[in-house]
Amino acid sequence: MSNGAWQGPSGLGGQPRGDSPLAFNAAGDHIYFIDGSGDVANDWVSNGAWQGPSGIGGKARAGSGLATDAAGTHVAFVDTNGNLANDWVSNGAWQGPSGMGGLPRGDSPLAFNAAGDHIFFIDGSGSVANDWVSNGAWQGPSGIGGKARAGSGLATDAAGTHVAFVDTNGSLANDWVSNGAWQGPSGLGGTSR
């Protein structure tokens, strides 16, 4: 938006693979995608102009989900072996890829919380699951409750304590944390096509 009105379109750089999801960081100055060769890549803003694309590390399998944290310093994807993996920034440079734990279902989207220490996905049995950081290392996966239908979307809040998905009946549902434990699933209202 500029002066209260939408502008564009304008090219950012890069050519995403046909099945590539996109993931913006919270500030909107980094966008991540999977390029035509399967590499996880990004464009970024520098001095008010878009730069890139540049590979950040890691190869994503066909149909891979993609997610980033609020800062844009952790990017999760599904590698060519079907493992949940990520790239991350350390000392100003991209590191990785490295496995996080878990085998997301082929059509699973991915959802990071804002801090990038909880990642949610749908596993091969359709269960909503997550990996999390404890003592500096990735833990999991663990089911949090709920079964998602094929093609379900997936979203979490900034804290990573609410996770929404489409259940096997086509209803919008969620799991949530209460008293330190996952609760649910429960319908939120509304149905999906």
Short mmCIF file of C-alpha atoms in Angstrom, two decimals:
data_model
loop_
_atom_site.label_atom_id
_atom_site.label_comp_id
_atom_site.label_asym_id
_atom_site.label_seq_id
_atom_site.Cartn_x
_atom_site.Cartn_y
_atom_site.Cartn_z
CA MET A 1 0.00 0.00 0.00
CA SER A 2 1.11 3.51 -0.72
CA ASN A 3 -0.90 6.57 0.27
CA GLY A 4 -3.76 4.31 1.36
CA ALA A 5 -4.14 2.55 -2.00
CA TRP A 6 -2.86 -0.75 -3.39
CA GLN A 7 -0.07 -0.46 -5.95
CA GLY A 8 1.42 -2.94 -8.40
CA PRO A 9 1.90 -5.61 -9.45
CA SER A 10 5.67 -5.48 -9.59
CA GLY A 11 8.14 -8.32 -9.90
CA LEU A 12 10.18 -9.22 -6.83
CA GLY A 13 12.72 -11.50 -8.49
CA GLY A 14 12.99 -15.25 -8.81
CA GLN A 15 10.80 -17.83 -10.45
CA PRO A 16 9.09 -20.17 -7.99
CA ARG A 17 8.45 -23.81 -8.89
CA GLY A 18 4.87 -24.43 -10.05
CA ASP A 19 3.84 -26.02 -6.74
CA SER A 20 5.79 -23.63 -4.50
CA PRO A 21 4.11 -22.12 -1.47
CA LEU A 22 5.28 -18.65 -0.40
CA ALA A 23 6.20 -17.40 3.07
CA PHE A 24 6.74 -13.77 4.16
CA ASN A 25 8.43 -12.77 7.40
CA ALA A 26 6.42 -10.44 9.67
CA ALA A 27 8.08 -7.26 8.39
CA GLY A 28 7.38 -8.21 4.76
CA ASP A 29 10.97 -7.61 3.69
CA HIS A 30 11.88 -11.27 3.06
CA ILE A 31 9.89 -13.71 0.93
CA TYR A 32 10.73 -17.39 0.66
CA PHE A 33 9.86 -19.83 -2.13
CA ILE A 34 11.02 -23.03 -3.80
CA ASP A 35 12.67 -22.40 -7.15
CA GLY A 36 12.45 -24.48 -10.32
CA SER A 37 15.37 -26.70 -9.31
CA GLY A 38 13.84 -27.42 -5.90
CA ASP A 39 16.12 -25.11 -3.94
CA VAL A 40 14.68 -23.10 -1.05
CA ALA A 41 15.33 -19.47 -2.00
CA ASN A 42 14.44 -15.92 -1.06
CA ASP A 43 14.16 -12.34 -2.19
CA TRP A 44 14.78 -9.52 0.29
CA VAL A 45 14.63 -5.73 0.54
CA SER A 46 17.84 -3.73 0.75
CA ASN A 47 18.00 0.07 0.47
CA GLY A 48 14.31 0.15 -0.43
CA ALA A 49 14.57 -2.24 -3.41
CA TRP A 50 13.97 -5.98 -3.81
CA GLN A 51 17.12 -8.09 -4.22
CA GLY A 52 17.62 -11.71 -5.21
CA PRO A 53 16.79 -14.42 -5.65
CA SER A 54 19.33 -16.36 -3.67
CA GLY A 55 19.31 -19.96 -2.49
CA ILE A 56 19.41 -20.31 1.28
CA GLY A 57 20.20 -24.04 1.40
CA GLY A 58 18.13 -27.16 1.26
CA LYS A 59 16.19 -28.93 -1.46
CA ALA A 60 12.44 -29.36 -1.14
CA ARG A 61 10.43 -32.29 -2.43
CA ALA A 62 7.50 -31.78 -4.80
CA GLY A 63 4.47 -30.48 -2.91
CA SER A 64 6.53 -29.34 0.07
CA GLY A 65 5.03 -26.92 2.56
CA LEU A 66 7.03 -23.83 3.50
CA ALA A 67 7.00 -21.62 6.59
CA THR A 68 9.10 -18.91 8.23
CA ASP A 69 9.18 -17.32 11.66
CA ALA A 70 8.37 -13.65 12.30
CA ALA A 71 11.99 -12.56 11.93
CA GLY A 72 12.50 -14.57 8.73
CA THR A 73 15.54 -16.29 10.23
CA HIS A 74 14.14 -19.86 10.27
CA VAL A 75 12.61 -21.46 7.16
CA ALA A 76 11.01 -24.91 7.34
CA PHE A 77 10.30 -27.20 4.39
CA VAL A 78 10.03 -30.91 3.54
CA ASP A 79 13.26 -32.26 2.09
CA THR A 80 13.57 -34.68 -0.82
CA ASN A 81 13.48 -37.65 1.59
CA GLY A 82 10.17 -36.49 3.10
CA ASN A 83 11.72 -35.24 6.35
CA LEU A 84 10.78 -31.96 8.01
CA ALA A 85 13.90 -29.78 7.72
CA ASN A 86 14.96 -26.18 8.13
CA ASP A 87 17.52 -23.56 7.24
CA TRP A 88 18.39 -20.82 9.74
CA VAL A 89 20.50 -17.69 10.09
CA SER A 90 23.50 -17.73 12.43
CA ASN A 91 26.19 -15.02 12.57
CA GLY A 92 24.57 -13.31 9.58
CA ALA A 93 24.75 -16.32 7.23
CA TRP A 94 22.32 -19.08 6.25
CA GLN A 95 22.99 -22.48 7.80
CA GLY A 96 21.53 -25.91 7.05
CA PRO A 97 19.59 -27.72 6.03
CA SER A 98 19.05 -29.86 9.08
CA GLY A 99 16.30 -32.29 10.02
CA MET A 100 13.85 -31.15 12.68
CA GLY A 101 11.92 -34.39 13.21
CA GLY A 102 8.72 -35.69 11.70
CA LEU A 103 7.50 -36.85 8.32
CA PRO A 104 4.77 -34.52 7.05
CA ARG A 105 2.01 -35.90 4.84
CA GLY A 106 2.60 -35.18 1.15
CA ASP A 107 0.06 -32.32 1.06
CA SER A 108 0.89 -30.90 4.49
CA PRO A 109 1.27 -27.16 4.91
CA LEU A 110 3.69 -25.99 7.61
CA ALA A 111 3.13 -23.31 10.25
CA PHE A 112 5.79 -21.72 12.48
CA ASN A 113 4.97 -19.68 15.55
CA ALA A 114 6.45 -16.15 15.62
CA ALA A 115 9.52 -17.14 17.66
CA GLY A 116 10.31 -20.07 15.35
CA ASP A 117 10.51 -22.58 18.20
CA HIS A 118 7.33 -24.52 17.35
CA ILE A 119 6.52 -25.92 13.90
CA PHE A 120 3.18 -27.56 13.10
CA PHE A 121 2.38 -30.02 10.31
CA ILE A 122 0.04 -32.85 9.37
CA ASP A 123 1.67 -36.28 9.62
CA GLY A 124 1.18 -39.32 7.39
CA SER A 125 -1.78 -40.57 9.42
CA GLY A 126 -3.54 -37.19 9.15
CA SER A 127 -2.83 -36.18 12.74
CA VAL A 128 -1.95 -32.58 13.54
CA ALA A 129 1.57 -32.70 15.02
CA ASN A 130 4.45 -30.49 16.03
CA ASP A 131 8.15 -30.28 16.71
CA TRP A 132 9.48 -27.81 19.30
CA VAL A 133 12.78 -26.51 20.66
CA SER A 134 13.86 -27.51 24.15
CA ASN A 135 17.34 -26.84 25.57
CA GLY A 136 18.47 -25.60 22.15
CA ALA A 137 17.53 -28.76 20.22
CA TRP A 138 14.50 -29.77 18.15
CA GLN A 139 12.22 -32.30 19.85
CA GLY A 140 9.34 -34.38 18.51
CA PRO A 141 7.29 -35.02 16.59
CA SER A 142 4.25 -35.33 18.80
CA GLY A 143 0.57 -35.30 17.94
CA ILE A 144 -1.34 -32.40 19.45
CA GLY A 145 -4.86 -33.67 18.73
CA GLY A 146 -7.17 -33.62 15.77
CA LYS A 147 -7.15 -35.23 12.37
CA ALA A 148 -6.96 -33.10 9.24
CA ARG A 149 -8.57 -33.97 5.93
CA ALA A 150 -6.59 -34.17 2.71
CA GLY A 151 -5.77 -30.70 1.43
CA SER A 152 -6.36 -29.03 4.80
CA GLY A 153 -4.81 -25.66 5.51
CA LEU A 154 -2.93 -25.12 8.76
CA ALA A 155 -2.31 -21.97 10.80
CA THR A 156 -1.01 -21.03 14.23
CA ASP A 157 -0.97 -17.88 16.32
CA ALA A 158 2.16 -15.93 17.27
CA ALA A 159 2.65 -17.86 20.52
CA GLY A 160 2.03 -21.25 18.89
CA THR A 161 -0.71 -22.10 21.39
CA HIS A 162 -3.64 -22.27 18.93
CA VAL A 163 -3.58 -24.36 15.76
CA ALA A 164 -6.41 -24.30 13.21
CA PHE A 165 -7.08 -26.89 10.49
CA VAL A 166 -9.91 -28.49 8.50
CA ASP A 167 -11.06 -31.74 10.13
CA THR A 168 -12.08 -34.92 8.32
CA ASN A 169 -15.72 -33.72 8.20
CA GLY A 170 -14.72 -30.49 6.43
CA SER A 171 -15.30 -28.33 9.51
CA LEU A 172 -12.88 -25.66 10.71
CA ALA A 173 -11.38 -26.91 13.98
CA ASN A 174 -8.59 -26.12 16.39
CA ASP A 175 -6.35 -27.44 19.12
CA TRP A 176 -5.16 -25.15 21.92
CA VAL A 177 -2.91 -25.14 24.97
CA SER A 178 -4.52 -24.89 28.41
CA ASN A 179 -2.72 -25.51 31.71
CA GLY A 180 0.40 -26.51 29.77
CA ALA A 181 -1.25 -29.29 27.75
CA TRP A 182 -2.81 -29.55 24.31
CA GLN A 183 -6.61 -29.63 24.27
CA GLY A 184 -9.06 -30.39 21.48
CA PRO A 185 -9.90 -30.68 18.77
CA SER A 186 -12.99 -28.51 18.81
CA GLY A 187 -15.00 -26.99 16.00
CA LEU A 188 -14.57 -23.26 15.43
CA GLY A 189 -17.57 -22.82 13.14
CA GLY A 190 -17.73 -22.82 9.39
CA THR A 191 -17.05 -25.52 6.85
CA SER A 192 -14.71 -25.83 3.94
CA ARG A 193 -15.54 -26.90 0.40
#
